[in-house]
């Protein structure tokens, strides 16, 4: 699979200076972690889940989470597990290219039990999402994952979700973060990415952000994200990929503020129509949050609606300017450091301080591609929305 692989090759060629690379469930972990993109969540109770997975793959989704936790009622769990087993068998029988599939469980025992029940269709499973991850809860989850790997003979990843009250509350945050850091470092080879459960953070204080506001505008949430990146997202080799929080809105709501999406990136005609549609569906807030995710060191995003996928992927593509800067910074002859003017002649590139940024940018460029110099977000979004 590859990002934008659902669009025609000729269209892709017109959009990209360098096209996204191909990858699959057996690719190196750093490649998969960078390529997760918009990870689409779906309740495991859906009766036509296999159809949904195939449909979303055809629309450009490359990672999905099939949820047995908060998205379903407690009483539905046994039936949802049975449904998952049936749907995986259905998908295995069909064949074809599928997204990376993860299951969000509630308890460690579900990991070993589901791997056993999936049988041969476990080959379609990339791993598990582990809710409310702390050291105390996390170790049993990771031990269960290790046993499941041995039982099925294939690599299975963990994506812990950081959403517990201990992480939110100021008096326990530092200790909780340090314990989580030690736990995920112990199981580093199995931890693909860390996910942020911002809805649970807001719940602890009875908060809910409006569609005009990003997670970063809710200061208590923004502070937690900052601390998580500080401890777990470092660029010195000790950090992990941390994904952006969920955007909850996908229907028209009454607006309180002027649209944050400015007219300047959009031309007249179809682009103007697209801009209007984005504003009407409150996606301008989503676009701003995606930009803030990246500015704060996050990559990829949890999504609960298919309409969010294309914007996440379009804004993940590396611009030609970013790519040019990153390449200049990482040239072998620059190993000694120094300062140089960018090839776009609009900024200073300082080699040593900007090296980690450049390395991350080229990693993103590998999986999301590099846009041509005259191609912007609107063109990429329009192409991503094409079916």
mmCIF file of C-alpha atoms in Angstrom:
data_model
loop_
_atom_site.group_PDB
_atom_site.id
_atom_site.type_symbol
_atom_site.label_atom_id
_atom_site.label_comp_id
_atom_site.label_asym_id
_atom_site.label_seq_id
_atom_site.Cartn_x
_atom_site.Cartn_y
_atom_site.Cartn_z
ATOM 1 C CA UNK A 1 0.000 0.000 0.000
ATOM 2 C CA UNK A 2 1.007 3.630 -0.260
ATOM 3 C CA UNK A 3 -0.498 6.992 0.611
ATOM 4 C CA UNK A 4 -2.507 8.408 -2.283
ATOM 5 C CA UNK A 5 -2.327 4.973 -3.848
ATOM 6 C CA UNK A 6 -6.074 5.091 -4.481
ATOM 7 C CA UNK A 7 -5.745 7.876 -7.028
ATOM 8 C CA UNK A 8 -4.747 7.403 -10.668
ATOM 9 C CA UNK A 9 -0.972 7.157 -11.330
ATOM 10 C CA UNK A 10 -1.135 10.036 -13.807
ATOM 11 C CA UNK A 11 -2.745 12.294 -11.202
ATOM 12 C CA UNK A 12 -0.195 11.218 -8.615
ATOM 13 C CA UNK A 13 2.609 12.016 -11.023
ATOM 14 C CA UNK A 14 1.256 15.520 -11.551
ATOM 15 C CA UNK A 15 1.042 16.169 -7.793
ATOM 16 C CA UNK A 16 4.295 14.769 -6.482
ATOM 17 C CA UNK A 17 7.926 15.728 -6.949
ATOM 18 C CA UNK A 18 8.644 12.454 -5.140
ATOM 19 C CA UNK A 19 5.806 9.990 -4.723
ATOM 20 C CA UNK A 20 5.051 8.241 -1.401
ATOM 21 C CA UNK A 21 6.853 4.930 -0.958
ATOM 22 C CA UNK A 22 5.113 1.558 -0.834
ATOM 23 C CA UNK A 23 4.943 -0.206 2.539
ATOM 24 C CA UNK A 24 3.108 -3.065 4.210
ATOM 25 C CA UNK A 25 2.662 -4.745 7.587
ATOM 26 C CA UNK A 26 6.132 -6.282 7.305
ATOM 27 C CA UNK A 27 7.955 -2.990 6.681
ATOM 28 C CA UNK A 28 10.413 -1.673 9.293
ATOM 29 C CA UNK A 29 8.696 -0.285 12.387
ATOM 30 C CA UNK A 30 9.936 3.321 11.888
ATOM 31 C CA UNK A 31 8.409 3.348 8.399
ATOM 32 C CA UNK A 32 5.053 2.023 9.621
ATOM 33 C CA UNK A 33 5.000 4.429 12.575
ATOM 34 C CA UNK A 34 5.570 7.404 10.281
ATOM 35 C CA UNK A 35 3.036 6.115 7.750
ATOM 36 C CA UNK A 36 0.051 5.546 10.089
ATOM 37 C CA UNK A 37 -1.505 8.824 8.987
ATOM 38 C CA UNK A 38 -5.188 9.199 9.788
ATOM 39 C CA UNK A 39 -5.945 6.109 11.861
ATOM 40 C CA UNK A 40 -9.666 5.507 11.458
ATOM 41 C CA UNK A 41 -11.520 3.991 14.428
ATOM 42 C CA UNK A 42 -14.573 1.775 13.989
ATOM 43 C CA UNK A 43 -16.705 -0.057 16.580
ATOM 44 C CA UNK A 44 -16.103 -3.803 16.424
ATOM 45 C CA UNK A 45 -19.872 -4.371 16.533
ATOM 46 C CA UNK A 46 -20.505 -3.250 12.943
ATOM 47 C CA UNK A 47 -22.231 -6.147 11.170
ATOM 48 C CA UNK A 48 -20.573 -5.386 7.814
ATOM 49 C CA UNK A 49 -17.177 -4.503 9.209
ATOM 50 C CA UNK A 50 -15.290 -6.362 6.487
ATOM 51 C CA UNK A 51 -17.133 -4.345 3.829
ATOM 52 C CA UNK A 52 -16.290 -1.150 5.714
ATOM 53 C CA UNK A 53 -12.594 -2.027 5.847
ATOM 54 C CA UNK A 54 -12.428 -2.760 2.128
ATOM 55 C CA UNK A 55 -14.375 0.413 1.323
ATOM 56 C CA UNK A 56 -12.087 2.623 3.399
ATOM 57 C CA UNK A 57 -8.985 1.030 1.886
ATOM 58 C CA UNK A 58 -10.332 2.094 -1.494
ATOM 59 C CA UNK A 59 -10.620 5.654 -0.190
ATOM 60 C CA UNK A 60 -7.017 5.933 0.939
ATOM 61 C CA UNK A 61 -7.176 4.759 4.566
ATOM 62 C CA UNK A 62 -3.966 2.912 5.496
ATOM 63 C CA UNK A 63 -4.559 2.198 9.203
ATOM 64 C CA UNK A 64 -7.703 1.271 11.144
ATOM 65 C CA UNK A 65 -8.531 0.423 14.758
ATOM 66 C CA UNK A 66 -11.411 -1.951 15.420
ATOM 67 C CA UNK A 67 -12.608 -0.979 18.862
ATOM 68 C CA UNK A 68 -13.779 -3.206 21.714
ATOM 69 C CA UNK A 69 -13.466 -0.475 24.313
ATOM 70 C CA UNK A 70 -15.217 2.878 24.802
ATOM 71 C CA UNK A 71 -17.050 2.880 21.459
ATOM 72 C CA UNK A 72 -19.267 -0.042 22.491
ATOM 73 C CA UNK A 73 -21.369 -0.858 25.548
ATOM 74 C CA UNK A 74 -20.043 -3.253 28.196
ATOM 75 C CA UNK A 75 -22.766 -5.762 27.425
ATOM 76 C CA UNK A 76 -21.765 -5.846 23.734
ATOM 77 C CA UNK A 77 -18.195 -7.054 24.235
ATOM 78 C CA UNK A 78 -18.713 -10.842 23.813
ATOM 79 C CA UNK A 79 -20.751 -10.359 20.629
ATOM 80 C CA UNK A 80 -18.227 -7.819 19.329
ATOM 81 C CA UNK A 81 -15.389 -10.304 19.828
ATOM 82 C CA UNK A 82 -17.308 -12.963 17.921
ATOM 83 C CA UNK A 83 -18.018 -10.447 15.179
ATOM 84 C CA UNK A 84 -14.334 -9.587 14.877
ATOM 85 C CA UNK A 85 -13.397 -13.228 14.418
ATOM 86 C CA UNK A 86 -16.033 -13.619 11.680
ATOM 87 C CA UNK A 87 -15.077 -10.403 9.916
ATOM 88 C CA UNK A 88 -11.347 -11.222 9.931
ATOM 89 C CA UNK A 89 -12.134 -14.615 8.414
ATOM 90 C CA UNK A 90 -14.206 -12.869 5.750
ATOM 91 C CA UNK A 91 -11.357 -10.467 4.940
ATOM 92 C CA UNK A 92 -8.829 -13.308 4.782
ATOM 93 C CA UNK A 93 -11.040 -15.150 2.324
ATOM 94 C CA UNK A 94 -11.438 -12.121 0.056
ATOM 95 C CA UNK A 95 -7.751 -11.272 -0.225
ATOM 96 C CA UNK A 96 -6.692 -7.927 -1.683
ATOM 97 C CA UNK A 97 -4.930 -4.935 -0.197
ATOM 98 C CA UNK A 98 -6.122 -3.916 3.263
ATOM 99 C CA UNK A 99 -5.175 -1.199 5.748
ATOM 100 C CA UNK A 100 -3.006 -1.981 8.746
ATOM 101 C CA UNK A 101 -5.529 -3.412 11.222
ATOM 102 C CA UNK A 102 -5.332 -3.015 14.999
ATOM 103 C CA UNK A 103 -7.756 -4.100 17.716
ATOM 104 C CA UNK A 104 -8.417 -1.889 20.715
ATOM 105 C CA UNK A 105 -8.939 -4.169 23.705
ATOM 106 C CA UNK A 106 -10.106 -3.596 27.255
ATOM 107 C CA UNK A 107 -8.112 -6.209 29.173
ATOM 108 C CA UNK A 108 -4.813 -8.067 28.630
ATOM 109 C CA UNK A 109 -6.516 -11.478 28.439
ATOM 110 C CA UNK A 110 -8.343 -10.371 25.291
ATOM 111 C CA UNK A 111 -5.048 -10.167 23.415
ATOM 112 C CA UNK A 112 -4.087 -13.827 23.791
ATOM 113 C CA UNK A 113 -7.695 -14.984 23.492
ATOM 114 C CA UNK A 114 -8.368 -13.098 20.255
ATOM 115 C CA UNK A 115 -5.099 -14.184 18.650
ATOM 116 C CA UNK A 116 -6.050 -17.792 19.371
ATOM 117 C CA UNK A 117 -9.589 -17.373 18.045
ATOM 118 C CA UNK A 118 -8.514 -15.554 14.885
ATOM 119 C CA UNK A 119 -6.582 -18.595 13.717
ATOM 120 C CA UNK A 120 -5.090 -18.197 10.241
ATOM 121 C CA UNK A 121 -6.669 -14.775 9.756
ATOM 122 C CA UNK A 122 -4.333 -13.383 12.435
ATOM 123 C CA UNK A 123 -1.981 -12.681 9.514
ATOM 124 C CA UNK A 124 -4.161 -9.629 8.796
ATOM 125 C CA UNK A 125 -3.601 -8.206 12.291
ATOM 126 C CA UNK A 126 -0.842 -5.658 12.896
ATOM 127 C CA UNK A 127 -1.327 -5.259 16.629
ATOM 128 C CA UNK A 128 -3.353 -3.930 19.522
ATOM 129 C CA UNK A 129 -4.283 -0.544 20.951
ATOM 130 C CA UNK A 130 -3.908 -0.516 24.731
ATOM 131 C CA UNK A 131 -6.251 1.876 26.594
ATOM 132 C CA UNK A 132 -5.542 3.941 29.718
ATOM 133 C CA UNK A 133 -1.903 2.940 29.659
ATOM 134 C CA UNK A 134 0.112 3.326 32.851
ATOM 135 C CA UNK A 135 3.009 1.297 34.195
ATOM 136 C CA UNK A 136 0.676 -0.763 36.374
ATOM 137 C CA UNK A 137 -1.818 -1.447 33.565
ATOM 138 C CA UNK A 138 0.745 -1.469 30.792
ATOM 139 C CA UNK A 139 3.038 -4.279 31.899
ATOM 140 C CA UNK A 140 0.283 -6.953 31.884
ATOM 141 C CA UNK A 141 -0.791 -5.738 28.417
ATOM 142 C CA UNK A 142 2.763 -5.958 27.084
ATOM 143 C CA UNK A 143 3.318 -9.396 28.615
ATOM 144 C CA UNK A 144 0.114 -10.615 26.973
ATOM 145 C CA UNK A 145 1.280 -9.200 23.646
ATOM 146 C CA UNK A 146 4.596 -11.045 23.987
ATOM 147 C CA UNK A 147 2.758 -14.329 24.603
ATOM 148 C CA UNK A 148 0.433 -13.707 21.669
ATOM 149 C CA UNK A 149 3.395 -13.073 19.371
ATOM 150 C CA UNK A 150 4.956 -16.377 20.350
ATOM 151 C CA UNK A 151 1.665 -18.193 19.897
ATOM 152 C CA UNK A 152 0.938 -16.895 16.382
ATOM 153 C CA UNK A 153 4.511 -16.617 15.123
ATOM 154 C CA UNK A 154 4.189 -13.112 13.729
ATOM 155 C CA UNK A 155 5.146 -9.589 14.763
ATOM 156 C CA UNK A 156 2.445 -7.720 16.671
ATOM 157 C CA UNK A 157 2.739 -4.066 17.635
ATOM 158 C CA UNK A 158 1.344 -2.182 20.611
ATOM 159 C CA UNK A 159 -0.057 1.327 20.496
ATOM 160 C CA UNK A 160 -0.565 2.474 24.094
ATOM 161 C CA UNK A 161 -3.134 5.209 24.676
ATOM 162 C CA UNK A 162 -2.104 7.851 27.201
ATOM 163 C CA UNK A 163 -5.357 8.984 28.800
ATOM 164 C CA UNK A 164 -5.330 8.104 32.497
ATOM 165 C CA UNK A 165 -6.127 10.615 35.278
ATOM 166 C CA UNK A 166 -2.681 10.036 36.797
ATOM 167 C CA UNK A 167 -1.182 11.533 33.664
ATOM 168 C CA UNK A 168 -3.548 14.495 33.715
ATOM 169 C CA UNK A 169 -3.365 15.474 37.376
ATOM 170 C CA UNK A 170 -0.456 17.779 38.104
ATOM 171 C CA UNK A 171 0.616 16.108 41.345
ATOM 172 C CA UNK A 172 1.036 12.683 39.709
ATOM 173 C CA UNK A 173 1.969 13.615 36.144
ATOM 174 C CA UNK A 174 5.748 13.607 36.405
ATOM 175 C CA UNK A 175 5.936 10.281 38.219
ATOM 176 C CA UNK A 176 3.385 8.717 35.865
ATOM 177 C CA UNK A 177 5.279 9.894 32.787
ATOM 178 C CA UNK A 178 8.558 8.532 34.100
ATOM 179 C CA UNK A 179 6.979 5.142 34.823
ATOM 180 C CA UNK A 180 5.375 5.024 31.387
ATOM 181 C CA UNK A 181 8.712 5.957 29.817
ATOM 182 C CA UNK A 182 10.462 3.072 31.581
ATOM 183 C CA UNK A 183 7.727 0.635 30.584
ATOM 184 C CA UNK A 184 7.629 1.495 26.886
ATOM 185 C CA UNK A 185 11.421 1.581 26.733
ATOM 186 C CA UNK A 186 11.531 -1.973 28.103
ATOM 187 C CA UNK A 187 9.253 -3.082 25.262
ATOM 188 C CA UNK A 188 10.588 -0.614 22.692
ATOM 189 C CA UNK A 189 10.678 -3.115 19.806
ATOM 190 C CA UNK A 190 6.935 -3.746 20.190
ATOM 191 C CA UNK A 191 5.728 -0.163 20.732
ATOM 192 C CA UNK A 192 4.828 1.282 17.347
ATOM 193 C CA UNK A 193 3.423 4.632 18.491
ATOM 194 C CA UNK A 194 1.860 6.342 21.475
ATOM 195 C CA UNK A 195 -1.661 7.716 21.111
ATOM 196 C CA UNK A 196 -3.239 10.569 23.109
ATOM 197 C CA UNK A 197 -6.696 10.139 24.636
ATOM 198 C CA UNK A 198 -7.708 13.785 24.810
ATOM 199 C CA UNK A 199 -11.421 13.008 25.204
ATOM 200 C CA UNK A 200 -10.671 11.268 28.499
ATOM 201 C CA UNK A 201 -8.489 14.200 29.577
ATOM 202 C CA UNK A 202 -11.371 16.597 28.999
ATOM 203 C CA UNK A 203 -13.806 14.243 30.720
ATOM 204 C CA UNK A 204 -11.840 14.385 33.971
ATOM 205 C CA UNK A 205 -12.744 18.079 34.251
ATOM 206 C CA UNK A 206 -16.146 18.037 32.575
ATOM 207 C CA UNK A 207 -14.805 19.818 29.499
ATOM 208 C CA UNK A 208 -15.501 19.507 25.797
ATOM 209 C CA UNK A 209 -13.868 21.684 23.174
ATOM 210 C CA UNK A 210 -16.093 23.425 20.637
ATOM 211 C CA UNK A 211 -15.512 22.967 16.884
ATOM 212 C CA UNK A 212 -13.902 26.405 16.763
ATOM 213 C CA UNK A 213 -11.225 25.324 19.233
ATOM 214 C CA UNK A 214 -8.317 22.913 19.000
ATOM 215 C CA UNK A 215 -7.025 20.641 21.746
ATOM 216 C CA UNK A 216 -4.237 23.153 22.271
ATOM 217 C CA UNK A 217 -6.732 25.925 23.090
ATOM 218 C CA UNK A 218 -7.883 23.892 26.106
ATOM 219 C CA UNK A 219 -4.916 24.808 28.245
ATOM 220 C CA UNK A 220 -5.042 21.876 30.636
ATOM 221 C CA UNK A 221 -4.983 19.496 27.661
ATOM 222 C CA UNK A 222 -2.300 21.463 25.840
ATOM 223 C CA UNK A 223 -0.097 21.300 28.925
ATOM 224 C CA UNK A 224 -0.380 17.508 29.086
ATOM 225 C CA UNK A 225 0.446 17.134 25.387
ATOM 226 C CA UNK A 226 3.490 19.333 25.905
ATOM 227 C CA UNK A 227 4.713 17.227 28.840
ATOM 228 C CA UNK A 228 4.120 13.950 26.977
ATOM 229 C CA UNK A 229 6.204 15.174 24.041
ATOM 230 C CA UNK A 230 8.838 16.513 26.439
ATOM 231 C CA UNK A 231 9.387 13.101 28.032
ATOM 232 C CA UNK A 232 8.377 10.622 25.320
ATOM 233 C CA UNK A 233 8.877 12.424 22.016
ATOM 234 C CA UNK A 234 12.524 13.445 22.127
ATOM 235 C CA UNK A 235 14.610 13.400 18.947
ATOM 236 C CA UNK A 236 17.701 11.942 20.626
ATOM 237 C CA UNK A 237 16.837 8.327 19.898
ATOM 238 C CA UNK A 238 14.893 7.749 23.120
ATOM 239 C CA UNK A 239 11.575 9.083 21.832
ATOM 240 C CA UNK A 240 8.568 7.491 20.176
ATOM 241 C CA UNK A 241 6.131 8.522 17.464
ATOM 242 C CA UNK A 242 3.241 10.296 19.201
ATOM 243 C CA UNK A 243 0.005 10.678 17.267
ATOM 244 C CA UNK A 244 -2.401 13.599 17.321
ATOM 245 C CA UNK A 245 -5.651 13.594 19.321
ATOM 246 C CA UNK A 246 -9.073 12.818 17.914
ATOM 247 C CA UNK A 247 -11.191 15.507 16.232
ATOM 248 C CA UNK A 248 -14.768 14.941 17.378
ATOM 249 C CA UNK A 249 -16.804 16.993 14.919
ATOM 250 C CA UNK A 250 -18.132 16.030 11.534
ATOM 251 C CA UNK A 251 -21.550 17.703 11.302
ATOM 252 C CA UNK A 252 -22.647 21.288 10.889
ATOM 253 C CA UNK A 253 -22.619 23.231 14.159
ATOM 254 C CA UNK A 254 -23.401 26.848 14.951
ATOM 255 C CA UNK A 255 -20.212 28.865 14.723
ATOM 256 C CA UNK A 256 -19.146 31.296 17.428
ATOM 257 C CA UNK A 257 -16.036 32.729 15.774
ATOM 258 C CA UNK A 258 -14.979 33.758 12.308
ATOM 259 C CA UNK A 259 -13.545 30.947 10.189
ATOM 260 C CA UNK A 260 -9.878 30.284 10.893
ATOM 261 C CA UNK A 261 -9.298 29.049 7.355
ATOM 262 C CA UNK A 262 -8.112 32.086 5.397
ATOM 263 C CA UNK A 263 -8.871 32.782 1.760
ATOM 264 C CA UNK A 264 -5.249 33.273 0.721
ATOM 265 C CA UNK A 265 -4.295 29.597 -0.014
ATOM 266 C CA UNK A 266 -7.332 29.166 -2.229
ATOM 267 C CA UNK A 267 -7.908 30.217 -5.798
ATOM 268 C CA UNK A 268 -11.238 31.021 -7.408
ATOM 269 C CA UNK A 269 -13.409 28.269 -8.865
ATOM 270 C CA UNK A 270 -13.288 24.749 -7.522
ATOM 271 C CA UNK A 271 -10.810 25.648 -4.792
ATOM 272 C CA UNK A 272 -13.184 28.314 -3.478
ATOM 273 C CA UNK A 273 -15.996 25.762 -3.430
ATOM 274 C CA UNK A 274 -13.775 23.378 -1.502
ATOM 275 C CA UNK A 275 -12.912 26.073 1.001
ATOM 276 C CA UNK A 276 -16.612 26.813 1.552
ATOM 277 C CA UNK A 277 -17.379 23.127 2.048
ATOM 278 C CA UNK A 278 -14.593 22.779 4.607
ATOM 279 C CA UNK A 279 -15.868 25.726 6.621
ATOM 280 C CA UNK A 280 -19.473 24.542 6.467
ATOM 281 C CA UNK A 281 -18.443 21.170 7.884
ATOM 282 C CA UNK A 282 -16.259 22.735 10.614
ATOM 283 C CA UNK A 283 -13.118 21.230 9.154
ATOM 284 C CA UNK A 284 -11.205 24.489 9.323
ATOM 285 C CA UNK A 285 -10.712 23.787 13.054
ATOM 286 C CA UNK A 286 -9.436 20.326 12.175
ATOM 287 C CA UNK A 287 -6.941 21.765 9.692
ATOM 288 C CA UNK A 288 -5.604 24.163 12.282
ATOM 289 C CA UNK A 289 -5.285 21.356 14.832
ATOM 290 C CA UNK A 290 -3.382 19.168 12.352
ATOM 291 C CA UNK A 291 -0.911 21.987 11.790
ATOM 292 C CA UNK A 292 -0.526 22.454 15.541
ATOM 293 C CA UNK A 293 -0.028 18.703 15.966
ATOM 294 C CA UNK A 294 2.944 18.797 13.645
ATOM 295 C CA UNK A 295 4.327 22.000 15.146
ATOM 296 C CA UNK A 296 4.244 20.308 18.557
ATOM 297 C CA UNK A 297 6.004 17.130 17.438
ATOM 298 C CA UNK A 298 3.032 14.825 16.738
ATOM 299 C CA UNK A 299 2.602 12.749 13.588
ATOM 300 C CA UNK A 300 -0.610 11.126 12.369
ATOM 301 C CA UNK A 301 -4.012 11.486 14.003
ATOM 302 C CA UNK A 302 -6.824 9.498 15.566
ATOM 303 C CA UNK A 303 -9.959 9.838 13.391
ATOM 304 C CA UNK A 304 -13.538 8.807 14.050
ATOM 305 C CA UNK A 305 -15.014 9.838 10.701
ATOM 306 C CA UNK A 306 -13.887 9.126 7.125
ATOM 307 C CA UNK A 307 -14.192 12.809 6.192
ATOM 308 C CA UNK A 308 -11.158 13.549 8.376
ATOM 309 C CA UNK A 309 -8.788 11.222 6.547
ATOM 310 C CA UNK A 310 -8.079 13.247 3.403
ATOM 311 C CA UNK A 311 -7.248 16.495 5.274
ATOM 312 C CA UNK A 312 -4.837 14.662 7.596
ATOM 313 C CA UNK A 313 -3.052 13.051 4.665
ATOM 314 C CA UNK A 314 -2.988 16.193 2.527
ATOM 315 C CA UNK A 315 -1.369 18.184 5.333
ATOM 316 C CA UNK A 316 1.137 15.386 5.969
ATOM 317 C CA UNK A 317 2.684 15.662 2.512
ATOM 318 C CA UNK A 318 6.054 17.410 2.631
ATOM 319 C CA UNK A 319 6.200 20.630 0.636
ATOM 320 C CA UNK A 320 8.927 21.072 -1.940
ATOM 321 C CA UNK A 321 10.345 23.892 0.170
ATOM 322 C CA UNK A 322 10.544 21.735 3.308
ATOM 323 C CA UNK A 323 12.180 18.953 1.325
ATOM 324 C CA UNK A 324 14.711 21.315 -0.199
ATOM 325 C CA UNK A 325 15.649 22.713 3.220
ATOM 326 C CA UNK A 326 15.955 19.245 4.768
ATOM 327 C CA UNK A 327 18.176 17.993 1.961
ATOM 328 C CA UNK A 328 20.434 21.027 2.186
ATOM 329 C CA UNK A 329 20.829 20.608 5.938
ATOM 330 C CA UNK A 330 21.693 16.905 5.688
ATOM 331 C CA UNK A 331 24.251 17.100 2.880
ATOM 332 C CA UNK A 332 27.443 15.224 3.914
ATOM 333 C CA UNK A 333 29.568 18.310 3.376
ATOM 334 C CA UNK A 334 27.490 20.075 6.065
ATOM 335 C CA UNK A 335 28.460 17.636 8.836
ATOM 336 C CA UNK A 336 30.651 20.301 10.411
ATOM 337 C CA UNK A 337 27.690 22.599 10.963
ATOM 338 C CA UNK A 338 27.328 26.177 9.910
ATOM 339 C CA UNK A 339 24.568 28.399 8.600
ATOM 340 C CA UNK A 340 23.255 28.653 5.053
ATOM 341 C CA UNK A 341 20.561 30.550 3.253
ATOM 342 C CA UNK A 342 17.714 28.340 2.083
ATOM 343 C CA UNK A 343 17.434 27.614 -1.621
ATOM 344 C CA UNK A 344 14.084 29.441 -1.472
ATOM 345 C CA UNK A 345 16.068 32.444 -0.131
ATOM 346 C CA UNK A 346 13.502 33.151 2.579
ATOM 347 C CA UNK A 347 15.040 31.703 5.744
ATOM 348 C CA UNK A 348 18.192 30.670 7.575
ATOM 349 C CA UNK A 349 19.018 26.974 7.865
ATOM 350 C CA UNK A 350 21.335 26.337 10.779
ATOM 351 C CA UNK A 351 22.754 22.867 10.215
ATOM 352 C CA UNK A 352 23.239 21.461 13.713
ATOM 353 C CA UNK A 353 20.084 22.815 15.420
ATOM 354 C CA UNK A 354 17.881 21.935 12.424
ATOM 355 C CA UNK A 355 19.318 18.446 11.807
ATOM 356 C CA UNK A 356 16.720 16.542 13.861
ATOM 357 C CA UNK A 357 13.923 18.461 12.110
ATOM 358 C CA UNK A 358 15.439 17.634 8.739
ATOM 359 C CA UNK A 359 15.701 13.936 9.554
ATOM 360 C CA UNK A 360 12.050 13.813 10.628
ATOM 361 C CA UNK A 361 11.009 15.723 7.531
ATOM 362 C CA UNK A 362 12.743 13.254 5.211
ATOM 363 C CA UNK A 363 11.142 10.353 7.072
ATOM 364 C CA UNK A 364 7.733 11.945 6.487
ATOM 365 C CA UNK A 365 8.679 12.637 2.878
ATOM 366 C CA UNK A 366 9.417 8.945 2.356
ATOM 367 C CA UNK A 367 5.926 7.809 3.360
ATOM 368 C CA UNK A 368 3.767 10.815 2.378
ATOM 369 C CA UNK A 369 5.754 12.064 -0.581
ATOM 370 C CA UNK A 370 6.987 15.494 -1.630
ATOM 371 C CA UNK A 371 4.635 17.843 -3.460
ATOM 372 C CA UNK A 372 5.697 19.619 -6.623
ATOM 373 C CA UNK A 373 6.640 23.229 -6.143
ATOM 374 C CA UNK A 374 3.367 24.531 -7.569
ATOM 375 C CA UNK A 375 1.137 22.043 -5.716
ATOM 376 C CA UNK A 376 -0.460 22.978 -2.412
ATOM 377 C CA UNK A 377 -2.899 21.646 0.137
ATOM 378 C CA UNK A 378 -6.006 22.290 -1.966
ATOM 379 C CA UNK A 379 -4.791 20.175 -4.880
ATOM 380 C CA UNK A 380 -3.690 17.366 -2.573
ATOM 381 C CA UNK A 381 -6.973 17.429 -0.670
ATOM 382 C CA UNK A 382 -9.046 17.430 -3.829
ATOM 383 C CA UNK A 383 -7.091 14.437 -5.141
ATOM 384 C CA UNK A 384 -7.386 12.623 -1.814
ATOM 385 C CA UNK A 385 -11.151 13.046 -1.846
ATOM 386 C CA UNK A 386 -11.450 11.473 -5.272
ATOM 387 C CA UNK A 387 -12.900 7.945 -5.280
#
